[in-house]
Amino acid sequence: MENKDIENQEGLGSPERQHEEVITTHMNADFDALASMIAARKLYPNATLAFPGSQERNLRNFFLHSTSYLFNFTKIKHLDFDRIKRLILVDTRQKSRIGRFADLAQRPDVDIHIYDHHHDSHDDIHGRIEIVREVGATTTILTHFIKDRGIRLSSDEATIMSLGIHEDTGSFTFSSTTPEDYRAAAWLAEQGANANLISDMLTRELTAEQVWLLSDLTKSATSQVINGIDVVICKVTRDEYIGDFAVLVHKFMEMENLSVIIALAQMEDKIYLVARSRVEEVNAAEIALAFGGGGHPQAASATIKKKTLIQVEKSLQALLRNRVIPQKRARDMMTSPVIHISPDGTIQEAATLMTKFNINVLLVTDDQANLVGYITRQVVEKAVYFGLGNIRIEEYTNIEFPTVGADASLKEVQDRIIEDKVRILPVTENGKMVGVITRTDLLNILVGGPVLPDFLYESRHASHFEHKKNIAAMLKERLPRRVITLLKDFGYVADMMGYQAFLVGGLLRDILLKRENLDVDIVIEGDGIKFAQEFAADHGVRLRSHKKFGTVVMIFPDGFKVDVATARIEYYNSPAAPPSVEVSSLKMDLYRRDFTINTLAVKLNKRDYGTLMDYFGAQKDIREKVIRVLHNLSFVEDPTRVLRAIRFEQRFGFKIGKLTLSLMKNAVAINCFKGLSGRRLLLELKLLLMEPEPIKTVERMEEFNLLQVLSPAILLTPELKNLLEDIRGVLFWFDLLYLDESYDLWKVYFLGLTSHMDAKSLQAMVQRLQMSDVKDRKMIRQRLEIGAVLDQLYKFQEQSNYALYKLLSQYDTEILLYMMARANNRTIKRLVSQYFTKLKGIRCLLKGKDLKAMGFPPGPLFREILDALLEARINNEVGTREDEIAFVKKQYGKSRESETEETLEPWTMK
């Protein structure tokens, strides 16, 4: 059918309509774009639907052959652009892909809303509302909004939205598919999406023209190796347009099991480019973007005008040489620096090193870093068993071993490890050892993600790896713009210094959990302190360094802090001892962390910005809400991790894995806490008691007998539980007062935990926890006085407000809150409440300088006068400044009266 017939069906808008809100998408719209527009219309019911230009021909056929779908689209020529006040962009934000609508992005009076799932590009438009998520289809994003708002869909609407998700996820076969896509499609099915129609649209039989075109694609295909990657390029020419070219390219890719294919088709007066990639080294979206198109790293397309096929092919070849990431070489795969031993070292020294660093093969090198050989754990353990611990390592070193150069290809590395059956492959450069590649390293690369040790999982059916993915869009969505700018600046400085920079730690965990967290931790493969110094030189940042641990805190002018650390490995000379530190790689740095959920890292260097590194299955455990340690001696090395496991369990609502639970109980049973310093134990206790639900953490501690670690005198009796609940009630009351007065939450609950302890037991606990801080000591001293204070309050009769003030003002807020919770007397609670709400904030209006102006000499008299003045104010004997002046004159005389009256004249004139 001719275009004018199509226009008759879709041109339901009219020039007379006023279109103040417009929903549009990218040119050459596909089903996801169409479905996203229709979904957006459900959220913006007064908006007009308008394509920016041409649509895919199969989309036009959809309008022709599916007459039940009449969605009132308006032709762009019927829009009055001057009247448009809001532009809703779906499935794109690239200025170059929205035609005339790009002009609206420059107008300050146009409110722009964006819904997209594509990666960032250089010509992205920015809007007041930007919803950009890493999902398989933009329709998925909008579907969740529709579902959450309880908006109903017709069967027709649900069908076309489901079709959009199916097309952009390859019916859920593309690696970009996420759980959110499945959930969205499932909900659309519940709304009546027609599965038969979707199947018909996606699996239509090829026409004769399409069969011939597919045949020509296969015949024209040529394979080229570009930077170590096999890339298939096809090109065909047709005088007429043949639809579904992208479908044909995908079929060809499936038929031949290709990793990368780029197809060019000259049809009519345009050239159509379709790119598909299954490898991370080739980003299809980058290739299409260079020709004015777009898409995803796995699938993208572009329509090219005013160029010949030869010109496009030439540009493509040059582009591929620059954009295809070279395949990994040995230097990219190896771990460095290498843990090694001298040939003169002893067998016992080798055993100590292997235990310290948890390795099974130890390389032997001479003083010039020349590789001599290697020795395995089995040989070392047997030699120690036979009493040969003092023998030189050289006597039992295996001197027959393969090596590879630093520039060896993946194929070379694979052949050496598999054919020679070695556990570890040394990497050498100029005869010197520069790194090693293990069998696990190779397997990680071959399967596309980290292979995890079996002990991390209780289930034999668990998935053992996660594919890499880029979360740059997620970072942008979840973090303030200032932090994003900082992260990119860190990457820039790292590039300049030849370092690798990574964002690590709890911030990434909480981004995935959608929790607030701005604790920025950076790990540098290089010298972290030098990196921080270089960054600080250009950004006006103060530094606080700890050279022993290779760490530094960046302190920005407004007080914002960033922790920077050199990638390091830690080992423990004895259970619960402070760790010793040595420089290492990112992977080994993450391996020393407490739990798998805290082992995520994101690359910050420009080339790989946003790439998520998950060596130990953190994403899986976060999804399954499970806390697991990384190795079986984790709690023995650092018993505070037992308390941290409880803290994370309660904070996130996670469960502790079966093996981890067993290891926690074992650590308590063998008393690993015995050698733990009191300061570290106190720090973890503070953090536990500062959680939103501290009572639950205390109950969990009791289940593990951890309260006994603090003091044998702490018993979680029903009375103590009731007291803790009373404390929670008092704190809730106090927070509702909005007094703008801070307090230490942990101290109030600490006082509750120790409420039934006598002075001797309390002092023993204070010594165990090394509570040397002046404020903490003050709290303990006041805690011992509480009984006497409660007795005074109990006997408190109709005394003055000032008497109450004098009694309670000497005690910290935490003590008073604990006192309210502990008191079983309504009068005492009322008196403490009266102090907080009416007395504590009272201040004299006159100050020392005012008394000096009145002629009183500075000295002890000042304090006497101010105390008397405060008493008068608290007892409502004075109210205004004039009242206070009169009170002072009456009680203490008129020193230098004439001068005073002259000075005070502005205050006292009637």
XYZ file of N, CA, C and O in Angstrom, residues 511-589:
316
model
N 23.362 0.537 46.161
C 22.783 0.965 44.884
C 21.890 -0.138 44.329
O 20.770 0.116 43.875
N 22.361 -1.376 44.388
C 21.546 -2.492 43.907
C 20.331 -2.704 44.793
O 19.275 -3.142 44.317
N 20.463 -2.394 46.079
C 19.342 -2.557 47.012
C 18.442 -1.324 47.054
O 17.450 -1.315 47.777
N 18.829 -0.271 46.299
C 18.074 0.987 46.252
C 17.959 1.615 47.640
O 16.902 2.058 48.064
N 19.096 1.650 48.350
C 19.171 2.258 49.672
C 20.094 3.475 49.612
O 21.036 3.514 48.820
N 19.832 4.447 50.464
C 20.651 5.656 50.510
C 22.022 5.340 51.107
O 22.128 4.705 52.152
N 23.060 5.795 50.439
C 24.428 5.601 50.923
C 25.349 6.471 50.082
O 25.316 6.379 48.851
N 26.146 7.295 50.713
C 27.096 8.135 49.976
C 28.515 7.951 50.519
O 29.344 8.863 50.450
N 28.813 6.750 51.056
C 30.164 6.434 51.516
C 30.978 5.957 50.320
O 30.857 4.806 49.892
N 31.792 6.847 49.776
C 32.539 6.544 48.551
C 33.896 5.945 48.915
O 34.709 6.584 49.587
N 34.128 4.703 48.483
C 35.403 4.007 48.691
C 36.025 3.712 47.341
O 35.383 3.099 46.476
N 37.279 4.111 47.161
C 37.991 3.915 45.908
C 39.188 3.006 46.147
O 39.931 3.184 47.126
N 39.390 2.028 45.265
C 40.580 1.177 45.302
C 41.393 1.447 44.050
O 40.850 1.533 42.941
N 42.694 1.592 44.231
C 43.595 1.898 43.128
C 44.568 0.732 42.924
O 45.234 0.303 43.873
N 44.611 0.221 41.706
C 45.694 -0.706 41.350
C 46.881 0.170 40.957
O 46.993 0.635 39.827
N 47.750 0.392 41.901
C 48.844 1.336 41.775
C 49.144 1.847 43.168
O 48.966 1.128 44.153
N 49.569 3.089 43.276
C 49.854 3.687 44.576
C 48.694 4.606 44.952
O 48.552 5.699 44.403
N 47.874 4.166 45.890
C 46.687 4.926 46.263
C 47.020 6.291 46.843
O 46.315 7.273 46.594
N 48.100 6.378 47.623
C 48.455 7.660 48.244
C 48.947 8.647 47.188
O 48.554 9.825 47.190
N 49.772 8.183 46.240
C 50.219 9.076 45.157
C 49.042 9.532 44.305
O 48.980 10.682 43.871
N 48.107 8.607 44.072
C 46.900 8.958 43.316
C 46.148 10.088 44.018
O 45.741 11.074 43.396
N 45.956 9.944 45.314
C 45.217 10.961 46.076
C 45.954 12.291 46.058
O 45.332 13.358 45.960
N 47.270 12.249 46.157
C 48.056 13.481 46.130
C 47.915 14.185 44.785
O 47.794 15.411 44.724
N 47.930 13.413 43.689
C 47.774 13.990 42.359
C 46.392 14.616 42.209
O 46.250 15.717 41.674
N 45.378 13.909 42.690
C 44.011 14.432 42.597
C 43.853 15.691 43.437
O 43.256 16.676 43.004
N 44.411 15.662 44.634
C 44.250 16.787 45.565
C 44.903 18.052 45.031
O 44.440 19.167 45.309
N 45.989 17.902 44.265
C 46.717 19.070 43.765
C 45.845 19.961 42.896
O 46.021 21.182 42.865
N 44.871 19.367 42.195
C 44.021 20.136 41.288
C 42.628 20.398 41.835
O 41.826 21.068 41.185
N 42.303 19.841 42.995
C 40.922 19.944 43.477
C 40.805 20.556 44.873
O 39.720 20.543 45.455
N 41.890 21.052 45.431
C 41.803 21.708 46.734
C 41.314 20.801 47.834
O 40.481 21.193 48.656
N 41.839 19.587 47.869
C 41.378 18.575 48.830
C 42.450 18.350 49.893
O 43.642 18.256 49.576
N 42.050 18.275 51.164
C 42.975 17.904 52.238
C 43.091 16.386 52.309
O 42.138 15.666 52.013
N 44.263 15.898 52.725
C 44.497 14.459 52.789
C 44.901 14.037 54.193
O 45.625 14.764 54.891
N 44.414 12.872 54.600
C 44.844 12.255 55.851
C 45.304 10.837 55.523
O 44.479 9.958 55.257
N 46.618 10.624 55.526
C 47.190 9.375 55.000
C 47.553 8.402 56.113
O 47.862 8.800 57.243
N 47.535 7.113 55.753
C 47.983 6.033 56.631
C 48.907 5.142 55.794
O 48.456 4.198 55.140
N 50.204 5.497 55.801
C 51.146 4.819 54.895
C 51.258 3.322 55.173
O 51.465 2.535 54.256
N 51.121 2.930 56.433
C 51.247 1.513 56.772
C 50.241 0.661 56.019
O 50.540 -0.442 55.571
N 49.006 1.194 55.842
C 47.946 0.444 55.173
C 47.733 0.897 53.730
O 46.870 0.364 53.031
N 48.496 1.902 53.278
C 48.328 2.378 51.904
C 46.988 3.040 51.671
O 46.441 2.991 50.577
N 46.450 3.681 52.706
C 45.121 4.302 52.597
C 45.226 5.806 52.837
O 46.167 6.293 53.471
N 44.237 6.526 52.353
C 44.190 7.969 52.539
C 42.738 8.413 52.494
O 41.933 7.850 51.753
N 42.408 9.394 53.315
C 41.066 9.978 53.313
C 41.151 11.347 52.649
O 41.946 12.196 53.056
N 40.350 11.542 51.596
C 40.245 12.853 50.961
C 39.142 13.644 51.666
O 38.016 13.158 51.784
N 39.467 14.851 52.093
C 38.491 15.691 52.785
C 38.275 16.943 51.942
O 39.189 17.763 51.783
N 37.085 17.090 51.396
C 36.763 18.200 50.521
C 36.408 19.432 51.360
O 36.096 19.311 52.563
N 36.454 20.618 50.757
C 36.214 21.849 51.520
C 34.911 21.861 52.310
O 34.828 22.460 53.384
N 33.868 21.190 51.795
C 32.580 21.177 52.497
C 32.462 20.034 53.496
O 31.389 19.796 54.048
N 33.575 19.303 53.716
C 33.560 18.208 54.682
C 33.275 16.835 54.089
O 33.395 15.823 54.786
N 32.870 16.769 52.819
C 32.615 15.475 52.171
C 33.908 14.666 52.104
O 34.970 15.212 51.802
N 33.811 13.365 52.395
C 35.011 12.525 52.473
C 34.950 11.377 51.466
O 33.877 10.833 51.199
N 36.116 11.025 50.949
C 36.265 9.861 50.072
C 37.458 9.055 50.571
O 38.540 9.613 50.790
N 37.268 7.757 50.790
C 38.351 6.873 51.214
C 39.025 6.272 49.993
O 38.359 5.710 49.119
N 40.353 6.372 49.950
C 41.128 5.812 48.843
C 42.120 4.808 49.415
O 42.769 5.079 50.432
N 42.235 3.654 48.770
C 43.151 2.619 49.253
C 43.898 1.995 48.087
O 43.354 1.849 46.987
N 45.138 1.637 48.345
C 45.891 0.831 47.388
C 45.340 -0.588 47.443
O 45.066 -1.111 48.527
N 45.146 -1.206 46.273
C 44.694 -2.607 46.253
C 45.682 -3.425 47.074
O 46.900 -3.377 46.844
N 45.169 -4.167 48.048
C 46.061 -4.835 48.983
C 45.503 -6.179 49.410
O 44.316 -6.455 49.265
N 46.385 -6.998 49.954
C 45.975 -8.266 50.539
C 46.328 -8.216 52.016
O 47.342 -7.621 52.401
N 45.467 -8.794 52.842
C 45.706 -8.805 54.281
C 45.893 -10.241 54.751
O 45.279 -11.166 54.218
N 46.756 -10.426 55.733
C 46.856 -11.733 56.373
C 46.969 -11.516 57.878
O 47.351 -10.448 58.345
N 46.610 -12.542 58.624
C 46.524 -12.430 60.085
C 47.531 -13.383 60.713
O 47.550 -14.588 60.405
N 48.399 -12.846 61.577
C 49.417 -13.672 62.214
C 48.829 -14.569 63.299
O 49.437 -15.564 63.676
N 47.648 -14.202 63.797
C 46.956 -15.029 64.790
C 45.492 -14.655 64.773
O 45.132 -13.591 64.272
N 44.616 -15.526 65.288
C 43.188 -15.202 65.298
C 42.925 -13.883 66.012
O 43.485 -13.611 67.079
N 42.081 -13.048 65.398
C 41.629 -11.761 65.945
C 42.708 -10.687 65.980
O 42.458 -9.581 66.434
N 43.918 -10.995 65.473
C 44.988 -9.995 65.476
C 44.736 -8.967 64.388
O 44.063 -9.242 63.395
N 45.286 -7.745 64.535
C 45.182 -6.772 63.447
C 45.883 -7.314 62.204
O 46.888 -8.021 62.305
N 45.374 -6.988 61.013
C 45.954 -7.562 59.795
C 47.273 -6.915 59.409
O 47.505 -5.739 59.674
N 48.150 -7.724 58.773
C 49.317 -7.188 58.086
C 48.937 -7.004 56.633
O 48.095 -7.723 56.097
N 49.553 -6.035 55.966
C 49.091 -5.620 54.641
C 50.220 -5.673 53.629
O 51.354 -5.297 53.933
N 49.914 -6.148 52.404
C 50.853 -6.090 51.289
C 50.098 -5.674 50.041
O 48.902 -5.954 49.894
N 50.811 -5.026 49.104
C 50.209 -4.574 47.853
C 49.756 -5.769 47.032
O 50.443 -6.791 46.970
N 48.605 -5.644 46.372
C 48.071 -6.762 45.592
C 47.229 -6.216 44.449
O 47.365 -5.063 44.050
N 46.327 -7.076 43.920
C 45.447 -6.713 42.811
C 44.032 -6.480 43.335
O 43.720 -6.775 44.490
N 43.159 -5.963 42.466
C 41.772 -5.725 42.865
C 41.122 -7.019 43.353
O 40.444 -7.035 44.382
N 41.317 -8.100 42.612
C 40.652 -9.361 42.965
C 41.054 -9.815 44.364
O 40.203 -10.218 45.170
N 42.354 -9.753 44.671
C 42.809 -10.161 45.995
C 42.338 -9.168 47.055
O 42.059 -9.548 48.194
N 42.232 -7.897 46.683
C 41.724 -6.893 47.612
C 40.282 -7.204 47.993
O 39.895 -7.125 49.169
